[in-house]
Coordinates of C-alpha atoms in Angstrom, one line a residue:
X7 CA -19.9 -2.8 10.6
X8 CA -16.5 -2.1 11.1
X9 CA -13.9 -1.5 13.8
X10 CA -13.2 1.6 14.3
X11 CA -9.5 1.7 15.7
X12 CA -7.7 5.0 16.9
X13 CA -4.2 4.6 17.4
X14 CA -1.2 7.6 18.2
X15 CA 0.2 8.4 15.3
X16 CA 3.6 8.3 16.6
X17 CA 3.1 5.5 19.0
X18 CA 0.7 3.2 18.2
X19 CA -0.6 1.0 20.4
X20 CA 0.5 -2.4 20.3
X21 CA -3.2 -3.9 21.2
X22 CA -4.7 -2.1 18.6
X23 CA -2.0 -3.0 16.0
X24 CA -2.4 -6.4 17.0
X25 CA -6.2 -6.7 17.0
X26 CA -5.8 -5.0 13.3
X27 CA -3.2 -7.5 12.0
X28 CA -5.7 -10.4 13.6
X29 CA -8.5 -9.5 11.3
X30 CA -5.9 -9.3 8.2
X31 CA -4.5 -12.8 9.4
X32 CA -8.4 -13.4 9.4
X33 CA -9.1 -12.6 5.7
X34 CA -9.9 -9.5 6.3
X35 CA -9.8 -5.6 4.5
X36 CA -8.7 -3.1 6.3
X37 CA -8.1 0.8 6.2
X38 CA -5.5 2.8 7.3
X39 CA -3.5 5.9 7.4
X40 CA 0.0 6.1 5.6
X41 CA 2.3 8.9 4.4
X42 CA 0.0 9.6 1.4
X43 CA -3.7 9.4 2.2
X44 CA -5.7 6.1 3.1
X45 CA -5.0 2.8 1.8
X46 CA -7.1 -0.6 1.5
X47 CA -4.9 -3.5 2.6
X48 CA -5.3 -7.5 2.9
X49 CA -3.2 -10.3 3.6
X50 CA -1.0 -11.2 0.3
X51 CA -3.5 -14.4 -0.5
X52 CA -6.3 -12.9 0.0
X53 CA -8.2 -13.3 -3.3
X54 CA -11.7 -12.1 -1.4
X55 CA -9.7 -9.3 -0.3
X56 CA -8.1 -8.2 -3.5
X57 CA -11.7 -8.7 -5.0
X58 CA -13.1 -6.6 -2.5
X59 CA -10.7 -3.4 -3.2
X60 CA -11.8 -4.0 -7.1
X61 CA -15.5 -3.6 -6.0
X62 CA -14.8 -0.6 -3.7
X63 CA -12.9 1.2 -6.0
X64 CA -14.2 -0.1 -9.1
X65 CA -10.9 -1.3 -10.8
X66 CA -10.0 -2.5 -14.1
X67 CA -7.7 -5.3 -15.0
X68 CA -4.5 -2.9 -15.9
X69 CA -4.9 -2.1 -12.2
X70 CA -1.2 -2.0 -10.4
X71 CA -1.9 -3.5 -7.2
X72 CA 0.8 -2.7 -4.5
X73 CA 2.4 -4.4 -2.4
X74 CA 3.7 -2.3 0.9
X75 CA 6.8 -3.2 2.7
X76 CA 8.4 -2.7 5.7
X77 CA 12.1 -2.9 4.7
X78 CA 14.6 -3.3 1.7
X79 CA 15.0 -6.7 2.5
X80 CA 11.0 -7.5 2.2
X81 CA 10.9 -5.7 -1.0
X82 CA 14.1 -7.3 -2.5
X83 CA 12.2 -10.5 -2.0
X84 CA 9.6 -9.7 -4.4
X85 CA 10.9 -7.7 -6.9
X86 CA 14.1 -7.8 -9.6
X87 CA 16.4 -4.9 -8.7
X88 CA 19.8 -4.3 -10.8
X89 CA 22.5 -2.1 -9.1
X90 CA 21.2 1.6 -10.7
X91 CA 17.8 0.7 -10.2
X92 CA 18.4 -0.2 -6.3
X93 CA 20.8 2.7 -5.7
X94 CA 18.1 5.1 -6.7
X95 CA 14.7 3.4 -4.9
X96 CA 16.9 2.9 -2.1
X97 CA 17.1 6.5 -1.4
X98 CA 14.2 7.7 -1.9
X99 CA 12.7 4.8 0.9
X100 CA 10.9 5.1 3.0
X101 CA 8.4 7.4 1.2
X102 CA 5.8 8.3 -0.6
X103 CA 7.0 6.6 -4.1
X104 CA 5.4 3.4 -5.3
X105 CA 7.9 1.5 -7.7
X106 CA 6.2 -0.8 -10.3
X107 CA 9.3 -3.7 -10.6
X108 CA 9.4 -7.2 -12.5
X109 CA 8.0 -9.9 -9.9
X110 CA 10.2 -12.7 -8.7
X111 CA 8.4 -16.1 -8.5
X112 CA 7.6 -14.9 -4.9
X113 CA 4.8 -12.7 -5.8
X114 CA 1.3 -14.8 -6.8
X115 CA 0.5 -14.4 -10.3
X116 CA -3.1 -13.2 -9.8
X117 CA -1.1 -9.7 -8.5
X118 CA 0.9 -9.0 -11.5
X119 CA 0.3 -6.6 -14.2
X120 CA -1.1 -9.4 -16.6
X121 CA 1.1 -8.9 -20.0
X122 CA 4.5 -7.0 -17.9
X123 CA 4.9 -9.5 -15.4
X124 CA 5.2 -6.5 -13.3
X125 CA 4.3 -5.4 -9.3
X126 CA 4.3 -2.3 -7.2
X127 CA 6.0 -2.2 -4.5
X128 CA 6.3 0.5 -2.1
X129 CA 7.9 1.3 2.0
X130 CA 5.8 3.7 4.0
X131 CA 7.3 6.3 5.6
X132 CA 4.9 6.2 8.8
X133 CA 4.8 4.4 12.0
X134 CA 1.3 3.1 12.1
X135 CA 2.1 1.0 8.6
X136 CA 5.4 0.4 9.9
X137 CA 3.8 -1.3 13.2
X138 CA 1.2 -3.2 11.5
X139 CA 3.8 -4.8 9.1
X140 CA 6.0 -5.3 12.3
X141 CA 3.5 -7.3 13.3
X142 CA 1.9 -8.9 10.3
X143 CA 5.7 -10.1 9.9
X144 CA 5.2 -10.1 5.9
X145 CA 4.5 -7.8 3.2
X146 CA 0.7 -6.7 2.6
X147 CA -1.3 -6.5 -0.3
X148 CA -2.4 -2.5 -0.9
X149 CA -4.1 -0.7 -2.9
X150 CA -4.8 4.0 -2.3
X151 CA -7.9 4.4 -1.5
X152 CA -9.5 6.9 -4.0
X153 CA -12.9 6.3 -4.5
X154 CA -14.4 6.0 -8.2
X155 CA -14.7 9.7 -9.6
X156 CA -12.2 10.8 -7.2
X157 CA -9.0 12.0 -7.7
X158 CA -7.6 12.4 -4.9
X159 CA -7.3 9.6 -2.2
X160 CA -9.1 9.7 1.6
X161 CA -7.2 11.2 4.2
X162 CA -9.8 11.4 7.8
X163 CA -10.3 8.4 9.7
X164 CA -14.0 9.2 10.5
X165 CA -14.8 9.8 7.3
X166 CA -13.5 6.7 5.8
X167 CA -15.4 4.6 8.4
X168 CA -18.7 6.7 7.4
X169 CA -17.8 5.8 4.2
X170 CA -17.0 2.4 3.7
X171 CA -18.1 1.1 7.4
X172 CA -20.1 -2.5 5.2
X173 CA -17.6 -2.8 3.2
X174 CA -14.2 -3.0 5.3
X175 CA -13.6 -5.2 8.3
X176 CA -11.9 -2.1 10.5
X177 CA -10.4 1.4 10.2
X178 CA -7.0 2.8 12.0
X179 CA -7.4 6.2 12.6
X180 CA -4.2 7.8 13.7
X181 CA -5.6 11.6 13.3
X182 CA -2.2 12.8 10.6
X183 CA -2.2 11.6 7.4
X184 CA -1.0 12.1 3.7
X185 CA -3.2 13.9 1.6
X186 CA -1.2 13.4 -1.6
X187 CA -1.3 9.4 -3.1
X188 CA 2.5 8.3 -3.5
X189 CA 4.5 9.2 -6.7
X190 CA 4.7 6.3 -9.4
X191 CA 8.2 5.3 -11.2
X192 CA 7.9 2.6 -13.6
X193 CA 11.2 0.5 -14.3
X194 CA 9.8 -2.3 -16.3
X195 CA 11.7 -1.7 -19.5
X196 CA 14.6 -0.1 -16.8
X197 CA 14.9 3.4 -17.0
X198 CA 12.5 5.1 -14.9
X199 CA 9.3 6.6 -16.1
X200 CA 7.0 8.8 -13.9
X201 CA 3.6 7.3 -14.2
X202 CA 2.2 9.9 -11.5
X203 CA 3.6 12.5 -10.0
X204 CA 2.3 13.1 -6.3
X205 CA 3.8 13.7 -2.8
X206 CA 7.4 12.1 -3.5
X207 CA 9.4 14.5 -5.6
X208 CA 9.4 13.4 -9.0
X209 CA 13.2 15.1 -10.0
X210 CA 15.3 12.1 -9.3
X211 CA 13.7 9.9 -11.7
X212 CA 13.0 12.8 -14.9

């Protein structure tokens, strides 16, 4: 069963954050709220973890697993960025954009897009995610969580929990949420391409 966390949205608690970031340390899944809708996270070498988002939401192998960030500096890390690209992710962060990058050696092979040599990468604009990577003190392994036949991903705390309560280790409910998954710009061959266009507005990558 899982934990059922409820945290302010503004203001989260730090016992709460902490006792969420204890179960990721753990090798545990978690769920919680971010800027656009609900999102399945683990620690970055959690293989169970990863393995357990791909049974919840029934992935394939072309699957673009994300990994969220709390700052520039996190993401630069991970990811190749040349001066036009940077210029334009860097303002449109934080928000609700995931940006699918070529991976430095930092990122585990198992997470990138298997022939591109590619990751996502994105930085939450919201205070709960913010305050759980605070604490994690790295980037986490994420994935939206839209479940198979869905379109659209989960955006109530309660729900989620009723949901999925076997097959996540806790859920952070901060009562606000996204209810639009992030917008997807794809620089692998360099100039942008919008993959999907959702809550971040699309205009400054057409």
């Amino acid at each position: 069963m899982a934990r059922y966390l409820d945290v302010h949205p503004v203001d989260p608690q730090p016992r709460a954050i902490t006792q969420a970031v204890q179960l990721i340390r753990d090798g545990g899944l978690v769920a919680y709220p971010t800027d656009s809708g609900y999102a399945l996270g683990c620690a970055l070498g959690n293989q169970e973890g990863k393995d357990r988002i791909v049974r919840i939401r029934h992935l394939n192998d072309k699957h673009h697993f994300t990994l969220v960030c709390a700052d520039f500096a996190q993401l630069g890390q991970l990811v190749h960025i040349d001066n036009s690209v940077f210029r334009a992710v860097k303002a449109a962060t934080p928000g609700s954009y995931t940006f699918i990058l070529p991976a430095t050696k930092e990122v585990p092979r198992r997470l990138l897009h298997a022939k591109k040599k590619t990751v996502g990468v994105r930085i939450p604009d919201n205070r709960v995610v913010q305050a759980l990577l605070a604490e994690l003190g790295e980037p986490m392994l994420s994935s939206t969580l839209i479940l198979p036949g869905e379109t659209d991903p989960m955006t109530e705390g309660w729900l989620v929990k009723e949901e999925l309560d076997h097959q996540v280790d806790a859920v952070i409910d901060s009562g606000e949420c996204g209810t639009e998954p992030t917008t997807v710009i794809d620089f692998s061959d360099g100039a942008p391409e919008v993959v999907r266009v959702g809550a971040g507005d699309p205009t400054p990558f057409e």
